[in-house]
PDB file of C-alpha atoms in Angstrom:
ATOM      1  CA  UNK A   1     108.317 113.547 107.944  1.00 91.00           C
ATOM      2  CA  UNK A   2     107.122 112.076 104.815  1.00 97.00           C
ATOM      3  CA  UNK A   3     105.002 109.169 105.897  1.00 97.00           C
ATOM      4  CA  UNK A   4     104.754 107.118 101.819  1.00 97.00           C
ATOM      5  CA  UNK A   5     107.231 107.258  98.872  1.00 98.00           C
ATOM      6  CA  UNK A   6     105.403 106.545  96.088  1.00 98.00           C
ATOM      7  CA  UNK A   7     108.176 104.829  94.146  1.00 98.00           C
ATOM      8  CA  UNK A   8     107.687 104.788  90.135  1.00 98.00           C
ATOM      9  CA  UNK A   9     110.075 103.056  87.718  1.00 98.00           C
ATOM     10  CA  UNK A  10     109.303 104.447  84.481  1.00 98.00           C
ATOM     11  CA  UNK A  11     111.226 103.892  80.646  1.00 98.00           C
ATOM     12  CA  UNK A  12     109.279 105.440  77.731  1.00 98.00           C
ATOM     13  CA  UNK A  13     106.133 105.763  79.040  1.00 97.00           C
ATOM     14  CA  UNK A  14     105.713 109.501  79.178  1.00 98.00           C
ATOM     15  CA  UNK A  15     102.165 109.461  78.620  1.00 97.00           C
ATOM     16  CA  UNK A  16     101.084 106.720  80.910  1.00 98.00           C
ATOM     17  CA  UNK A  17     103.392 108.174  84.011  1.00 98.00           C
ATOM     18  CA  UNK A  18     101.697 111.613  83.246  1.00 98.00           C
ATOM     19  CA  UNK A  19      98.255 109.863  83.761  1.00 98.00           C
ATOM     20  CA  UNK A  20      99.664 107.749  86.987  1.00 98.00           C
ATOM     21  CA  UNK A  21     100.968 111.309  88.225  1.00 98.00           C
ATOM     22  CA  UNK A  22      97.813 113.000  87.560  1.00 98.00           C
ATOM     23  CA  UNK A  23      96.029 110.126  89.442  1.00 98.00           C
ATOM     24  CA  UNK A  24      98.162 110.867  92.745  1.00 98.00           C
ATOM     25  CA  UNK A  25      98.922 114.384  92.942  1.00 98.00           C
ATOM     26  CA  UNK A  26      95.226 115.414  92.406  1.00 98.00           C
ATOM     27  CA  UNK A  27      93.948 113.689  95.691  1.00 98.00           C
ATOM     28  CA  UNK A  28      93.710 115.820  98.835  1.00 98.00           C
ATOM     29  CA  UNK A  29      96.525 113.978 100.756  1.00 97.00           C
ATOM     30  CA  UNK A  30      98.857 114.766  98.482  1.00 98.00           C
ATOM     31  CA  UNK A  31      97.989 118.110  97.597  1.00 97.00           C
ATOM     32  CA  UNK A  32      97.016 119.444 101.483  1.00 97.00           C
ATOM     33  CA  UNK A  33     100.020 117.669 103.622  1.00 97.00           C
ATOM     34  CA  UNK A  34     103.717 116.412 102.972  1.00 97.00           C
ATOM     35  CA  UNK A  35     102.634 113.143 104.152  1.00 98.00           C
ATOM     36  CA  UNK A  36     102.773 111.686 100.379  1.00 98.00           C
ATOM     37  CA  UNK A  37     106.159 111.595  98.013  1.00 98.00           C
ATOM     38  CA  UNK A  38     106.441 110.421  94.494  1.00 98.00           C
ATOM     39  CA  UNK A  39     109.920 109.842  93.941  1.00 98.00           C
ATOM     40  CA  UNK A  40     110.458 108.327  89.714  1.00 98.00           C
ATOM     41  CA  UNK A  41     113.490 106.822  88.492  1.00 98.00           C
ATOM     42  CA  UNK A  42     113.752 107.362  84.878  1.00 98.00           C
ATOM     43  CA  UNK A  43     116.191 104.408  82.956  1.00 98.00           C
ATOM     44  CA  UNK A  44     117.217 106.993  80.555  1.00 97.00           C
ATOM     45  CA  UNK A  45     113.738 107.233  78.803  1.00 98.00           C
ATOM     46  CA  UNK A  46     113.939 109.298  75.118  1.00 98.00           C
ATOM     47  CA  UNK A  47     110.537 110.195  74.850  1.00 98.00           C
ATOM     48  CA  UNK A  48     110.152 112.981  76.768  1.00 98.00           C
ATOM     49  CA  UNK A  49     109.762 112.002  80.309  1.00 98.00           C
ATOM     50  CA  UNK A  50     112.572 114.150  81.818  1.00 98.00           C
ATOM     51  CA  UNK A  51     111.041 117.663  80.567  1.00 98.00           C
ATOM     52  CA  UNK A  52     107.434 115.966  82.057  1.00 98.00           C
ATOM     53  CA  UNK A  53     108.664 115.098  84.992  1.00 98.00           C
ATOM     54  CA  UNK A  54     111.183 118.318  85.463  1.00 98.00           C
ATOM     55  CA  UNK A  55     107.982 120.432  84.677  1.00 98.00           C
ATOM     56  CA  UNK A  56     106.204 118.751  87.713  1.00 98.00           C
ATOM     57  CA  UNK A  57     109.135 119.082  90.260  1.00 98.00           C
ATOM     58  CA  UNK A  58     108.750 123.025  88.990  1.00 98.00           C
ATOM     59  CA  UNK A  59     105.368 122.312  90.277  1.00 98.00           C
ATOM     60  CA  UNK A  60     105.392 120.960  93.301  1.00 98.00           C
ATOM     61  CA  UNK A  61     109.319 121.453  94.804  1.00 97.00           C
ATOM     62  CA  UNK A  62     110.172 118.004  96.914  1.00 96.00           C
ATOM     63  CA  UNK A  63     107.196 116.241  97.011  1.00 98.00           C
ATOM     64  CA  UNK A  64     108.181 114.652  93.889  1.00 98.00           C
ATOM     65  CA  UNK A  65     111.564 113.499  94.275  1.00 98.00           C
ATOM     66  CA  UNK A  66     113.249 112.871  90.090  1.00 98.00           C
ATOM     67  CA  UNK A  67     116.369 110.221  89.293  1.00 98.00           C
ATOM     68  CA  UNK A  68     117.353 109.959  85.892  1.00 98.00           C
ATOM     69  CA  UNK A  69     120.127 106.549  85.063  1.00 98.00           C
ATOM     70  CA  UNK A  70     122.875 107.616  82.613  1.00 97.00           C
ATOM     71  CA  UNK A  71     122.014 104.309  80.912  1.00 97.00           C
ATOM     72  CA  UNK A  72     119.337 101.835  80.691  1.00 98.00           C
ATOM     73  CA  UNK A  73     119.865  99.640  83.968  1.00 98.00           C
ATOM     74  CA  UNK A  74     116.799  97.339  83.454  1.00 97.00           C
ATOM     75  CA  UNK A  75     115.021  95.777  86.414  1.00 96.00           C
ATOM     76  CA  UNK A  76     117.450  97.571  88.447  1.00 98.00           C
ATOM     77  CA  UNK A  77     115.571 100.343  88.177  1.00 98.00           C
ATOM     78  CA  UNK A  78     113.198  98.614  90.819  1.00 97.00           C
ATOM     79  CA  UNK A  79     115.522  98.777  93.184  1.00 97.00           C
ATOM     80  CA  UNK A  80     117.243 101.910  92.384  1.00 98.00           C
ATOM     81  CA  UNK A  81     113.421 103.714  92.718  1.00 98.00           C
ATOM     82  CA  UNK A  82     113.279 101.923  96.176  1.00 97.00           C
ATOM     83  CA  UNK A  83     116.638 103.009  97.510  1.00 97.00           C
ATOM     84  CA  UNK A  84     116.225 106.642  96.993  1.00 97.00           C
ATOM     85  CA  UNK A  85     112.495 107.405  98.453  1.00 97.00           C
ATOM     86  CA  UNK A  86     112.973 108.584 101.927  1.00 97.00           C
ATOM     87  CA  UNK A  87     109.039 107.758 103.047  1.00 96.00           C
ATOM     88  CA  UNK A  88     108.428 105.707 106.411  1.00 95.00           C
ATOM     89  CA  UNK A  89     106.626 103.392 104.077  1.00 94.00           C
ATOM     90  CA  UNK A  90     107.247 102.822 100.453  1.00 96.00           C
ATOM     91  CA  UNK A  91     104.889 101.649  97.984  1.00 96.00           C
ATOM     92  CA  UNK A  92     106.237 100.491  94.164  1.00 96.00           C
ATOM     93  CA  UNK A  93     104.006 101.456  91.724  1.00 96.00           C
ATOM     94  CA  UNK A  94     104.295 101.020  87.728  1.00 96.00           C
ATOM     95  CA  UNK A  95     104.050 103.689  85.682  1.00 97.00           C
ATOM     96  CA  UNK A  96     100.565 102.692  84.393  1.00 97.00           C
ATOM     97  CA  UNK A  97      99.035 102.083  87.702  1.00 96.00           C
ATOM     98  CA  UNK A  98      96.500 104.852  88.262  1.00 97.00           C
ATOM     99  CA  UNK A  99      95.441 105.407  91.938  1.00 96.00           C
ATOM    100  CA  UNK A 100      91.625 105.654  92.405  1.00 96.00           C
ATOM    101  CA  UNK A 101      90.021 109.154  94.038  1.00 96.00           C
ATOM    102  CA  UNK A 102      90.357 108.286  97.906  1.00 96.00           C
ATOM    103  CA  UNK A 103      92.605 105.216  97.421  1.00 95.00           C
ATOM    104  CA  UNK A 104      95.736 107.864  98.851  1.00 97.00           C
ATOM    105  CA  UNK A 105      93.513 108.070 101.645  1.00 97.00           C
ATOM    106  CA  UNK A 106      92.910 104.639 102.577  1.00 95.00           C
ATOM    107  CA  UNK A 107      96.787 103.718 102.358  1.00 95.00           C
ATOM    108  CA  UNK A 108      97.584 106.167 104.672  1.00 97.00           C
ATOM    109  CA  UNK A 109      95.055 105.128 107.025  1.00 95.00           C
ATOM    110  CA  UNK A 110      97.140 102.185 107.443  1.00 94.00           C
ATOM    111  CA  UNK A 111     100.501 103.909 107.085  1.00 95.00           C
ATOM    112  CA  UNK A 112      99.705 105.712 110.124  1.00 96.00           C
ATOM    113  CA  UNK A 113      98.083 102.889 112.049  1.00 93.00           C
ATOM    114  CA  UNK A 114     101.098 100.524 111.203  1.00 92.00           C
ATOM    115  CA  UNK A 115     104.093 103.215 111.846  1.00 92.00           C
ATOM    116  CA  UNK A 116     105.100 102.071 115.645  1.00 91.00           C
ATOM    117  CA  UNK A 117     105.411  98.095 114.427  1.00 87.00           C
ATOM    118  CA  UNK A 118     106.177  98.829 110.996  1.00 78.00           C
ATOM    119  CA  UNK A 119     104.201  95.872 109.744  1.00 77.00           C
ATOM    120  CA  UNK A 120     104.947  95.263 105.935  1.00 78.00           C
ATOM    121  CA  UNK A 121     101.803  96.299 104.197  1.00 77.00           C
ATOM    122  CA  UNK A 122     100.709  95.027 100.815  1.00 74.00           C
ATOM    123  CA  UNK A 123      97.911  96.574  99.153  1.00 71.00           C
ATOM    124  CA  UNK A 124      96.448  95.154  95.998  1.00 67.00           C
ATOM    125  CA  UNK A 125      95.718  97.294  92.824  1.00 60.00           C
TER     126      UNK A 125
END
């Protein structure tokens, strides 16, 4: 069971989403369990995000879940992101939001302590 969907709109910003990627998927709890997702909905981006994000699906199989919109559907997207992640919890992140070393940690910490009352939790950047 996949306890957080990190959920990650992204248009043209292949080299800030590489960065916020990075920033995730080299902390422990995502790299040790399947607790941790990162599902991206791409709003038909021309710079190169596809082949990035393809590349890390190559990497590491379903833990990074990859949606790509035939056209541009704007703030949609939020949504759309948000509709597809299959996590307990879900947590929306931009595309330029880089999670600090142990930050993973501390959200699950209260992922798991909230999953019996499912209490929404808001955690600020």
């Amino acid at each position: 069971m996949v306890l957080l969907s990190i959920c990650i709109p992204t248009y043209n910003r292949k080299n800030f989403l590489k960065d916020t990627i990075e920033s995730i998927i080299s902390q422990p709890e995502f790299l040790n369990s399947n607790d941790v997702n990162i599902v991206i909905s791409d709003n038909s981006s021309t710079d190169g995000t596809k082949e990035l994000v393809e590349d890390y699906c190559g990497i590491y199989g379903n833990k990074i879940l990859y949606s790509r919109n035939d056209t541009n559907i704007g703030f949609a997207n939020f949504d759309k992101v948000l509709s597809i992640a299959n996590g307990e919890f879900l947590k929306l992140n931009n595309d330029t939001l880089l999670l600090k070393p142990g930050s993973l940690a501390k959200i699950l910490y209260y992922v798991k302590n909230n999953l019996d009352n499912k209490n929404i939790l808001f955690f600020r950047n």
